[in-house]
Coordinates of C-alpha atoms in Angstrom, one line a residue:
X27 CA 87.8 13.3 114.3
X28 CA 86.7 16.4 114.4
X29 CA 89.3 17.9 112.5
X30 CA 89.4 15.3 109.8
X31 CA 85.1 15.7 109.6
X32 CA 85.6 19.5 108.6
X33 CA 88.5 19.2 106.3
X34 CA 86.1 16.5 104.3
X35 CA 83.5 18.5 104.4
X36 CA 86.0 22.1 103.5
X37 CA 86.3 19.4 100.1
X38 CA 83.1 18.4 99.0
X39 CA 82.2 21.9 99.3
X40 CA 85.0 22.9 96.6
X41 CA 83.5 20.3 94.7
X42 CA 80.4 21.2 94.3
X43 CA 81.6 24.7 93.6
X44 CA 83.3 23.4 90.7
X45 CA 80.1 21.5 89.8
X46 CA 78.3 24.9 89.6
X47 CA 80.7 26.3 87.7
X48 CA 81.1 23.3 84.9
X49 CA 77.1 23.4 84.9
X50 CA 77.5 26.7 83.9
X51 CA 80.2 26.4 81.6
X52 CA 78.6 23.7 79.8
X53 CA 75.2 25.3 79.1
X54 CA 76.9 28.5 77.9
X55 CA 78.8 26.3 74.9
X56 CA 75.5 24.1 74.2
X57 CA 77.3 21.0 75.1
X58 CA 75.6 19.6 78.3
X59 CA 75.2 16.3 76.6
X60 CA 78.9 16.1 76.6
X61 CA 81.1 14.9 80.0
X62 CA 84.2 16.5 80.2
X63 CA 87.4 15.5 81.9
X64 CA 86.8 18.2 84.8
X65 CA 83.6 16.7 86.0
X66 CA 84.7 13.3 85.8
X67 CA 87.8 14.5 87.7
X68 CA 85.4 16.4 90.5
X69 CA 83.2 13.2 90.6
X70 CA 86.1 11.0 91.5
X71 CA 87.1 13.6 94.3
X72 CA 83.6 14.2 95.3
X73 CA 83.2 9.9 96.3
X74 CA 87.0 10.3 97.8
X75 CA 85.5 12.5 100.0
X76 CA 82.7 10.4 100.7
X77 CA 84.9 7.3 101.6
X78 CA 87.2 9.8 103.6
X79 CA 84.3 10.7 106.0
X80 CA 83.3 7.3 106.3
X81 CA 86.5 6.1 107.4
X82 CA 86.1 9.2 109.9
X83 CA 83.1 7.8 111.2
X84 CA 83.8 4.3 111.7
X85 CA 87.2 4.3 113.2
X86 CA 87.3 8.2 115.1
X87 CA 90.8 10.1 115.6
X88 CA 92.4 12.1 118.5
X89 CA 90.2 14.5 120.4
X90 CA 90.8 18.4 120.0
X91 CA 92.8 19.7 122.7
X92 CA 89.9 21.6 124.9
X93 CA 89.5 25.6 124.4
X94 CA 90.5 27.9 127.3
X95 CA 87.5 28.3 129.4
X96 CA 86.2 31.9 129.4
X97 CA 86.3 34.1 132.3
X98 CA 83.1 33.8 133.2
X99 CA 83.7 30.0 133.3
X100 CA 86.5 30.2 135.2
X101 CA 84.4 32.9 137.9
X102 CA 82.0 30.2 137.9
X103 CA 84.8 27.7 138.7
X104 CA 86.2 29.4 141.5
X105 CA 85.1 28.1 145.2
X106 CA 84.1 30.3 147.1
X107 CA 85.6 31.8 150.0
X108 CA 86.1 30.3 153.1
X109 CA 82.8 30.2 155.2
X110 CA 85.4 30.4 158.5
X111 CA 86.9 33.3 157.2
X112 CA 84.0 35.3 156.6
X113 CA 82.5 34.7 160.1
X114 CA 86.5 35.4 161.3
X115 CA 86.0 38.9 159.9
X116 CA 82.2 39.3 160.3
X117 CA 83.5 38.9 164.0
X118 CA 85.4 41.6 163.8
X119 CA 82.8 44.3 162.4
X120 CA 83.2 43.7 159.7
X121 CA 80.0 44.3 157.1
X122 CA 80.4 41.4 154.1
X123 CA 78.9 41.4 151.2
X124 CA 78.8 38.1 149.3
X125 CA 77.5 37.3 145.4
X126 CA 75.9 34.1 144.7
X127 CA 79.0 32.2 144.1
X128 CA 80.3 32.7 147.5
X129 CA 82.3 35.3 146.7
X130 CA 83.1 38.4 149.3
X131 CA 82.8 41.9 147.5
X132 CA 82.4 44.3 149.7
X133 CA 83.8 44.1 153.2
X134 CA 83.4 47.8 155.1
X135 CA 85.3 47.4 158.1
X136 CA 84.9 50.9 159.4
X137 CA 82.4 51.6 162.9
X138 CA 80.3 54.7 163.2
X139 CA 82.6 57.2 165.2
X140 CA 81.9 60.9 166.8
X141 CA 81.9 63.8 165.4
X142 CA 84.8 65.9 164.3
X143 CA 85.0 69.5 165.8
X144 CA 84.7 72.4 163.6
X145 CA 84.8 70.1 160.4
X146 CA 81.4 69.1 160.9
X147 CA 82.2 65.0 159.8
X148 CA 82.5 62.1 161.8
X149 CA 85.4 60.2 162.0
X150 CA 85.2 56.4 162.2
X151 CA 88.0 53.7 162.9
X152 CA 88.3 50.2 161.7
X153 CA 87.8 47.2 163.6
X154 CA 91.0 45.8 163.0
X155 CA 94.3 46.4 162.7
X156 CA 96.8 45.0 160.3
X157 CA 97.4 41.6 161.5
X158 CA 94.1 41.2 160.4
X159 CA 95.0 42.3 157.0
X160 CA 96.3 39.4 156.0
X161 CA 93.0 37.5 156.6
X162 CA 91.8 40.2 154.4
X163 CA 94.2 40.0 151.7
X164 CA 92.6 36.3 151.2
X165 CA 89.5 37.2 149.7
X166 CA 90.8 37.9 146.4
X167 CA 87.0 38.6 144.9
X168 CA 87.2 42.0 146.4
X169 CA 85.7 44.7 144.6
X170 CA 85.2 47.2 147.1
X171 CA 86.8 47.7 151.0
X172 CA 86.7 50.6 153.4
X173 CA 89.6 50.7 156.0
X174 CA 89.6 53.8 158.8
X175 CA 91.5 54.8 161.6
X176 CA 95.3 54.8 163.5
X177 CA 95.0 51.2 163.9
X178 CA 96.0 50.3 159.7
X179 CA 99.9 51.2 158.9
X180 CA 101.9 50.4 155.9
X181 CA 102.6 47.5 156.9
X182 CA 98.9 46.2 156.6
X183 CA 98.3 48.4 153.6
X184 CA 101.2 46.2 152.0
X185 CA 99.9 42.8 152.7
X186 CA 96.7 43.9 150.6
X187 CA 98.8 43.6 147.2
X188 CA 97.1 40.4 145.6
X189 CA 93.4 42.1 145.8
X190 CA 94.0 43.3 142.2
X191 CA 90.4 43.3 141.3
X192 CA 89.6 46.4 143.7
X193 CA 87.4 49.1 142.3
X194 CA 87.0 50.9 145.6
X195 CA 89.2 51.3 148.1
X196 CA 88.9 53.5 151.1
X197 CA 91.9 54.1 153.8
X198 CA 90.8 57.5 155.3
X199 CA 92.6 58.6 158.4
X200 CA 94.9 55.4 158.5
X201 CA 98.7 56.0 159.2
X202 CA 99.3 55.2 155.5
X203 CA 103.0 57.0 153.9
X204 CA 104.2 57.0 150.6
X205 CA 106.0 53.5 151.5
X206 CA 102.5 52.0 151.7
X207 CA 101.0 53.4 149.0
X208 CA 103.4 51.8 146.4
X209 CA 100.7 48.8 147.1
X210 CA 98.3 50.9 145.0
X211 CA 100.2 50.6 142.0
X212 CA 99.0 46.9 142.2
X213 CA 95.7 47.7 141.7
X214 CA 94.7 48.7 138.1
X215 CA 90.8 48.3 138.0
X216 CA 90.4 51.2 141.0
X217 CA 88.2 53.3 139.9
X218 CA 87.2 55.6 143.4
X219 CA 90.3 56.1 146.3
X220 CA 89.8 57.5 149.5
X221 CA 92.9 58.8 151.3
X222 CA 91.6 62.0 153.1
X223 CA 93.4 62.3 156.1
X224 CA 96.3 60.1 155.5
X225 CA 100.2 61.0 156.3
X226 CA 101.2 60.9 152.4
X227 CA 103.4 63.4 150.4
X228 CA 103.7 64.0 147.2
X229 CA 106.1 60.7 146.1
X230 CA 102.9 58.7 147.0
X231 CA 100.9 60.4 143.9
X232 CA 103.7 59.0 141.4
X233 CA 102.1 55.4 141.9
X234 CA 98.7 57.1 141.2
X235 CA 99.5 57.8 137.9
X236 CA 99.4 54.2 136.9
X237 CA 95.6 54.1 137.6
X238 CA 94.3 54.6 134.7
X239 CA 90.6 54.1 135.5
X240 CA 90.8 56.0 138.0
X241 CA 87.2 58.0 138.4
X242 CA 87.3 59.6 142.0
X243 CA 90.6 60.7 144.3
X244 CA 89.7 62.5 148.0
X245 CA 92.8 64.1 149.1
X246 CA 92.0 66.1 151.7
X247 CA 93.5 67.2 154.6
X248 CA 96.9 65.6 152.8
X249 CA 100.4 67.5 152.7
X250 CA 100.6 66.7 148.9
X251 CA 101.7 70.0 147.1
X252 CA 101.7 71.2 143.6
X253 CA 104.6 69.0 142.5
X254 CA 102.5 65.7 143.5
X255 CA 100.0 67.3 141.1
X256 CA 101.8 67.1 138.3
X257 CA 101.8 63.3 138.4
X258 CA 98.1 63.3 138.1
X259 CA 98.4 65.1 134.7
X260 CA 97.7 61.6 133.0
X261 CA 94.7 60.4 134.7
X262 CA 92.0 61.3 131.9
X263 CA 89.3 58.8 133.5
X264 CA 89.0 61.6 136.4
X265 CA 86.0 63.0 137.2
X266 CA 86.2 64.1 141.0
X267 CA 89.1 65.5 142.7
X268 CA 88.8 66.7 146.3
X269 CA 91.7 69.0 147.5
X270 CA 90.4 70.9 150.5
X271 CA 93.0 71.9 153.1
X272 CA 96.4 70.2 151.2
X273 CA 99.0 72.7 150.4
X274 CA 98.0 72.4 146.6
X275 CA 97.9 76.4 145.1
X276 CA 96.7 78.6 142.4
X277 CA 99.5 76.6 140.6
X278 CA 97.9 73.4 140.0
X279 CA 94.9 74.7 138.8
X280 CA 96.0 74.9 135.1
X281 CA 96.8 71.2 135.1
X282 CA 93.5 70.5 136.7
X283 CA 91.7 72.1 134.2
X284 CA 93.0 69.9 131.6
X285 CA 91.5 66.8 133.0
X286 CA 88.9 66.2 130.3
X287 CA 86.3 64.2 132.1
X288 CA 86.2 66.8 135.7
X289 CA 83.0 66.9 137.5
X290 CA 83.4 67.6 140.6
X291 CA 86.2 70.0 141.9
X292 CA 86.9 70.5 145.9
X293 CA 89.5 73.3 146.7
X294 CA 89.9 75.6 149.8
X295 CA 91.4 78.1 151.8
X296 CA 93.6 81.2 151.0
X297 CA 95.9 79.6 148.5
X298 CA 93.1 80.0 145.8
X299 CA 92.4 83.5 144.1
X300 CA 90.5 84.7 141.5
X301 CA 93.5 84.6 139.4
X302 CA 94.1 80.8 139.7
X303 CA 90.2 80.4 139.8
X304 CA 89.9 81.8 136.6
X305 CA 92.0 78.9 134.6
X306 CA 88.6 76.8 135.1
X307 CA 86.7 79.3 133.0
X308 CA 87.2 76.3 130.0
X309 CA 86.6 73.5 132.1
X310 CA 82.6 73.0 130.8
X311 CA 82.5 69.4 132.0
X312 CA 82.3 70.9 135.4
X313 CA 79.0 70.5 137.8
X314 CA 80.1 70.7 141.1
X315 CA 82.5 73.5 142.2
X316 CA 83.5 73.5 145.6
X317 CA 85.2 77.0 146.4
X318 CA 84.8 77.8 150.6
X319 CA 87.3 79.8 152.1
X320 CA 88.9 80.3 149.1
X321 CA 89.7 84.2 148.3
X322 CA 86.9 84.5 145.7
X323 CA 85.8 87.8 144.7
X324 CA 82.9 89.0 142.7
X325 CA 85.3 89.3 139.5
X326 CA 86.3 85.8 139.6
X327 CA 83.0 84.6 139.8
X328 CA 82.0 86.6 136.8
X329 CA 85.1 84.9 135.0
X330 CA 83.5 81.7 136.0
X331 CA 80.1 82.7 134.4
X332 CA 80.1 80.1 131.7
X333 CA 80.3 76.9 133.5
X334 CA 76.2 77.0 132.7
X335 CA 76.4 73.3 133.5
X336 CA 76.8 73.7 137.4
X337 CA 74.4 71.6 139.1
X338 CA 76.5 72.9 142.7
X339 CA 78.1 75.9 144.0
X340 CA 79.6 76.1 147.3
X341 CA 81.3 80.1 148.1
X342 CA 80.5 79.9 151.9
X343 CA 82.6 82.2 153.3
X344 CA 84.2 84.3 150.3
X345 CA 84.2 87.7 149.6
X346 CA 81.4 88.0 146.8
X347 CA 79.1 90.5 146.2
X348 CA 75.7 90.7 144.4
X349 CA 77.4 91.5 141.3
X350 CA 79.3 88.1 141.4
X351 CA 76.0 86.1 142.6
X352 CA 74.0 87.5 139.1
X353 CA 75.9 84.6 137.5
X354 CA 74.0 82.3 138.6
X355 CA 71.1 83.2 136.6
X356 CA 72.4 81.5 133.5
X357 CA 73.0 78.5 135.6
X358 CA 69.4 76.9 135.3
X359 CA 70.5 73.1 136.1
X360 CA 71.8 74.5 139.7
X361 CA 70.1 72.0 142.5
X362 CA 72.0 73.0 145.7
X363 CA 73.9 76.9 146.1
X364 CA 75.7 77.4 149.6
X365 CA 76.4 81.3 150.1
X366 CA 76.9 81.2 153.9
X367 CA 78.5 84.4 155.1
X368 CA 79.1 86.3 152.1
X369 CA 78.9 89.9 151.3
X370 CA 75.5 89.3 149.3
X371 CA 72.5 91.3 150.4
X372 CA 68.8 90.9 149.8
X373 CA 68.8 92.4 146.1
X374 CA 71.5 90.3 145.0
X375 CA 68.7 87.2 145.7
X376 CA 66.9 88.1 142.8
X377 CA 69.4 86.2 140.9
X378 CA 68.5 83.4 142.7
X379 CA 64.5 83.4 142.0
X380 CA 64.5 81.7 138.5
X381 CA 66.5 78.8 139.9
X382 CA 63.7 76.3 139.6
X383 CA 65.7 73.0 140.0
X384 CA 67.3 74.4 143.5
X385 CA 66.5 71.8 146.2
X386 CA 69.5 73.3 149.0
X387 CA 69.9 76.8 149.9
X388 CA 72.4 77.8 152.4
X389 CA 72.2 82.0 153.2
X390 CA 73.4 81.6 156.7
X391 CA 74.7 84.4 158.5
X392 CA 74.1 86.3 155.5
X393 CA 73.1 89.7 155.1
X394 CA 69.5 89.1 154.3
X395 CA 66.0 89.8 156.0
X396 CA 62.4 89.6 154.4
X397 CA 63.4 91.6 151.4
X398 CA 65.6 89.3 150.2
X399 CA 63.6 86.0 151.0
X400 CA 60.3 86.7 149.2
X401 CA 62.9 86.2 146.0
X402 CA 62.7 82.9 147.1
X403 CA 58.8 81.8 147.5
X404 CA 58.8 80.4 143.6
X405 CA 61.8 78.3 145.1
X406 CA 58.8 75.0 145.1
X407 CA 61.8 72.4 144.9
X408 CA 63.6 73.8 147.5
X409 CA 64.2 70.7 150.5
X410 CA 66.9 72.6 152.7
X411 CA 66.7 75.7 153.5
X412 CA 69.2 77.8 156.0
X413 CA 68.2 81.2 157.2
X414 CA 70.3 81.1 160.4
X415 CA 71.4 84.2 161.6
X416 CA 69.7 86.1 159.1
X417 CA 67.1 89.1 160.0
X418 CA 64.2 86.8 159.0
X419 CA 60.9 87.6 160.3
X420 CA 57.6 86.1 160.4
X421 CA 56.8 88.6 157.3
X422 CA 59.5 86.3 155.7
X423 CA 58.6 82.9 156.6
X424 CA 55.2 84.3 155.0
X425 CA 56.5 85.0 151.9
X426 CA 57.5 80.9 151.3
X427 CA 54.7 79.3 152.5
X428 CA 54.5 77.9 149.4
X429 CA 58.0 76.0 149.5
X430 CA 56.0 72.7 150.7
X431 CA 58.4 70.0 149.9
X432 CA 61.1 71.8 152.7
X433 CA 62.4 68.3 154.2
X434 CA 64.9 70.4 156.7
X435 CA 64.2 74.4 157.9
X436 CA 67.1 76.2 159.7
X437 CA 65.4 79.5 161.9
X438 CA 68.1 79.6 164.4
X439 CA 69.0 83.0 165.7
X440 CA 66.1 84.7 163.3
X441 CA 63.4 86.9 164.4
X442 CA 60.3 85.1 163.8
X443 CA 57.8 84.9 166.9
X444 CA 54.8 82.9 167.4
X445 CA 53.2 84.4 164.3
X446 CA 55.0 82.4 162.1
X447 CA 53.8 79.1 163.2
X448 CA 51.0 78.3 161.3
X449 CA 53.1 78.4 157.9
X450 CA 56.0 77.1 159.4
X451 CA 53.4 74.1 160.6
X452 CA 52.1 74.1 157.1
X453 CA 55.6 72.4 155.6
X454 CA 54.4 68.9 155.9
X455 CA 57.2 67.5 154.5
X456 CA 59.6 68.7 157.2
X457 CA 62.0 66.4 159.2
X458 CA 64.3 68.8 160.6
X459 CA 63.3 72.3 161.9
X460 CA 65.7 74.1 164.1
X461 CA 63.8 76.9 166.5
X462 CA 67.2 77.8 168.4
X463 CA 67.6 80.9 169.9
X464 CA 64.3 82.4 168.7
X465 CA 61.2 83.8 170.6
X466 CA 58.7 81.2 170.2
X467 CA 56.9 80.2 173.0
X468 CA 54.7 76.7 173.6
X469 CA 52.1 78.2 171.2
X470 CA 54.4 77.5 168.7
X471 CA 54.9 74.1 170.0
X472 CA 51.4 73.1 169.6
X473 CA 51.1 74.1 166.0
X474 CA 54.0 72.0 165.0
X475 CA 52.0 68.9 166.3
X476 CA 50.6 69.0 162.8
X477 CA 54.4 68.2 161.7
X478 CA 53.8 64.1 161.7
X479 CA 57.2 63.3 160.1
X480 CA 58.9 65.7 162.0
X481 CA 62.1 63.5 163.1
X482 CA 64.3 66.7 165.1
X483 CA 63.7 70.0 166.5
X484 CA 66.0 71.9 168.0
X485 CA 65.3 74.8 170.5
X486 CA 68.3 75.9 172.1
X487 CA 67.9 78.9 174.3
X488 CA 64.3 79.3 173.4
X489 CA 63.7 80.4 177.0
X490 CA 60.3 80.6 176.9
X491 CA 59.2 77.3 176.2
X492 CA 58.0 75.0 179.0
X493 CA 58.7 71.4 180.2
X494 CA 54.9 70.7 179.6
X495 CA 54.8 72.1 176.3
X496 CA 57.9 69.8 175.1
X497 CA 56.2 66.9 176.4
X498 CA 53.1 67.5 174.6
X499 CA 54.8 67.5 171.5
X500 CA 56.9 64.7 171.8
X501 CA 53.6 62.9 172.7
X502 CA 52.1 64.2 169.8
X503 CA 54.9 62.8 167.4
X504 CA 55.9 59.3 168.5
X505 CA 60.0 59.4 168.3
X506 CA 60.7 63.0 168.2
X507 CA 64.1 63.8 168.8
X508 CA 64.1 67.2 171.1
X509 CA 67.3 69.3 171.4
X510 CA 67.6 72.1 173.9
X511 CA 66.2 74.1 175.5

């Protein structure tokens, strides 16, 4: 009926066009009082037409078949999951999350763990194990899981093939190997893919390369080498890549700096130089640059010096000089610069004072003392701030009294005394101060009562404080965490 209504109504439209168009005709020759044989034809067609959709009317014909429902419809459509199933897993540890159509999301099946020595991360390992998987590989709404720990192998990994609607996916210090990760190749909306700490090779990054939309890949701690880069040539979407201790080399760094949407680079460790460091001279797209342990000198710094974009700089541990530091003058968006043991010294901070946006400074066990941080009292964003085992004074702690957002204050093995308290207590935004290994005594302690969202203090080997004097303070900020003496 339908159909029939709109092809009747496709005619009397024609007809009236050729009405118009007679009208016109007509006038233009000075014969309107004249009918001709066109609109006497039309007038005809125009009741057939008539009678055509009154026939319609009165006696109907075959429905239209129905039109495809539209994804949303058919989201809308879908039951939900399985109220069992979620309470299975919730059971397990599991943290659900689940939309409004009953739908699971998110499931994080990861539990907090301890910490890692020397790497300064904690590890964590799932709740379950891969039996369990296949309970998992039910809630096909998935957008997001996190899987940790010895207990998930490939043949878990595997079962998690129909969950093609993953956008995250996190398998961190599982037993995954290239066998499992053919699975990922299933999975073409991932977009983030943890695999730090996982027992794949380079085959594994081959399947990779079909992830187009692929926006964030953690690698570390991986055996993958400069051939597995290769396959990630393709991956244009890619925005952070994390690399630290794989066997990837100066090599790779050409390729990498190709990848036109890189934000966020993580290498480490001898297998970098300043001649391989220097390909991402081009790569302007960059903000963060992650370079610790790396064998950075002051020239390949200076090669760096256009990446005026960085918002993050991390040369802990390289062997740069002041001359190499000066670069970051032209780098006015920097918010967080890590230069722990370096071979800066104090005038090489003067680079550092016109960094307005900075909000993390890391100088520990730097060469510095009170001539170098005075460049840093205009510092006013500054929240984190590391002077450990520096030659700090109380003349330095002085000279950035004015840094009064500071969240988190690192003094350990410094040289300050009981003169610096009263600025130290004047940072009332702190939450972390760490006193270790200094000479304060409980004078000190009873100026930081003034600290009210003080959350940790740490006083390691600070011999001369007292049992009493502790106490005060923790009584004088409900749910202070003490560490030390």
């Amino acid at each position: 009926m339908i159909q029939l209504t709109a092809f009747a109504g496709i005619v009397i439209e024609m007809i009236c066009r050729l009405d118009d168009l007679n009208r016109t005709a007509c006038c233009r020759s000075s014969l309107a009082s004249r009918v001709s044989p066109t609109r006497l034809a039309h007038t005809k067609l125009l009741a057939g037409a008539s009678l055509l959709l009154t026939m319609v009317t009165l006696s109907g014909c075959p429905s239209a078949p129905p039109s495809a429902p539209t994804s949303a419809t058919s989201e809308q459509a879908s039951p939900p999951d399985d109220p069992k199933l979620i309470e299975q897993l919730r059971a397990r540890s599991g943290l659900l999350t689940v939309d409004a159509n009953g739908h699971v999301i998110k499931a994080d099946f990861t539990v907090k763990g301890t910490k890692v020595a020397g790497e300064g991360e904690t590890a964590a390992e799932t709740s379950i194990g891969d039996d369990d998987l296949a309970l998992v590989a039910k809630l096909t709404h998935l957008t997001e899981l996190r899987l940790e720990g010895p207990k998930i192998t490939d043949k878990g990994v595997l079962l998690l093939k129909p969950l093609t609607s993953l956008v995250v996916l996190g398998l961190e210090n599982t037993q995954l190997t290239d066998t499992g990760a053919e699975v990922l190749a299933s999975f073409p909306n991932l977009e983030v893919l943890y695999l730090r700490r996982t027992n794949i090779l380079d085959p594994a990054l081959v399947h990779l390369s079909k992830l187009a939309k692929l926006r964030a890949l953690d690698l570390r701690f991986t055996n993958v080498t400069d051939e597995g880069m290769k396959s990630l040539a393709g991956l244009s979407q890619l925005r952070d890549l994390r690399l630290q201790a794989t066997r990837v080399t100066d090599a790779s760094l050409p390729l990498i700096a190709k990848l036109p949407n890189l934000q966020k680079l993580n290498v480490w460790g001898e297998n970098f130089t300043d001649a391989g460091l220097s390909q991402l001279a081009d790569t302007k797209t960059l903000r963060i640059l992650e370079l610790d342990d790396t064998r950075l000198t002051s020239e390949g710094l200076i090669k760096l010096g256009g990446l005026t974009n960085l918002e993050e700089l991390h040369v802990r541990r390289t062997r740069i000089k002041n001359d190499g530091l000066a670069v970051v003058k032209n780098m006015p968006k920097m918010r967080r610069l890590l230069l722990r043991d370096t071979l800066c010294t104090d005038p090489g901070l003067e680079a550092v004072s016109g960094l307005k946006n900075l909000v993390e400074l890391d100088l520990t066990e730097g060469i510095f003392g009170d001539d170098g941080v005075k460049n840093l009292g205009g510092l006013t964003s500054l929240e984190d701030l590391s002077l450990w085992a520096t030659t700090t004074s109380d003349a330095g702690i002085e000279s950035i009294r004015e840094l009064k957002k500071l969240k988190a204050l690192n003094l350990e093995q410094t040289r300050i005394t009981d003169a610096a308290a009263k600025t130290i207590a004047g940072f009332g935004e702190l939450t972390e101060l760490n006193l270790s290994q200094t000479e304060v005594t409980d004078a000190t302690l009873k100026e930081l009562a003034a600290l009210k969202k003080l959350k940790k203090l740490s006083v390691n080997n600070c011999i001369m404080l007292s049992g009493g004097g502790l106490d005060e303070l923790k009584a004088a900020i409900p749910g202070l965490q003490i560490v030390g003496p």
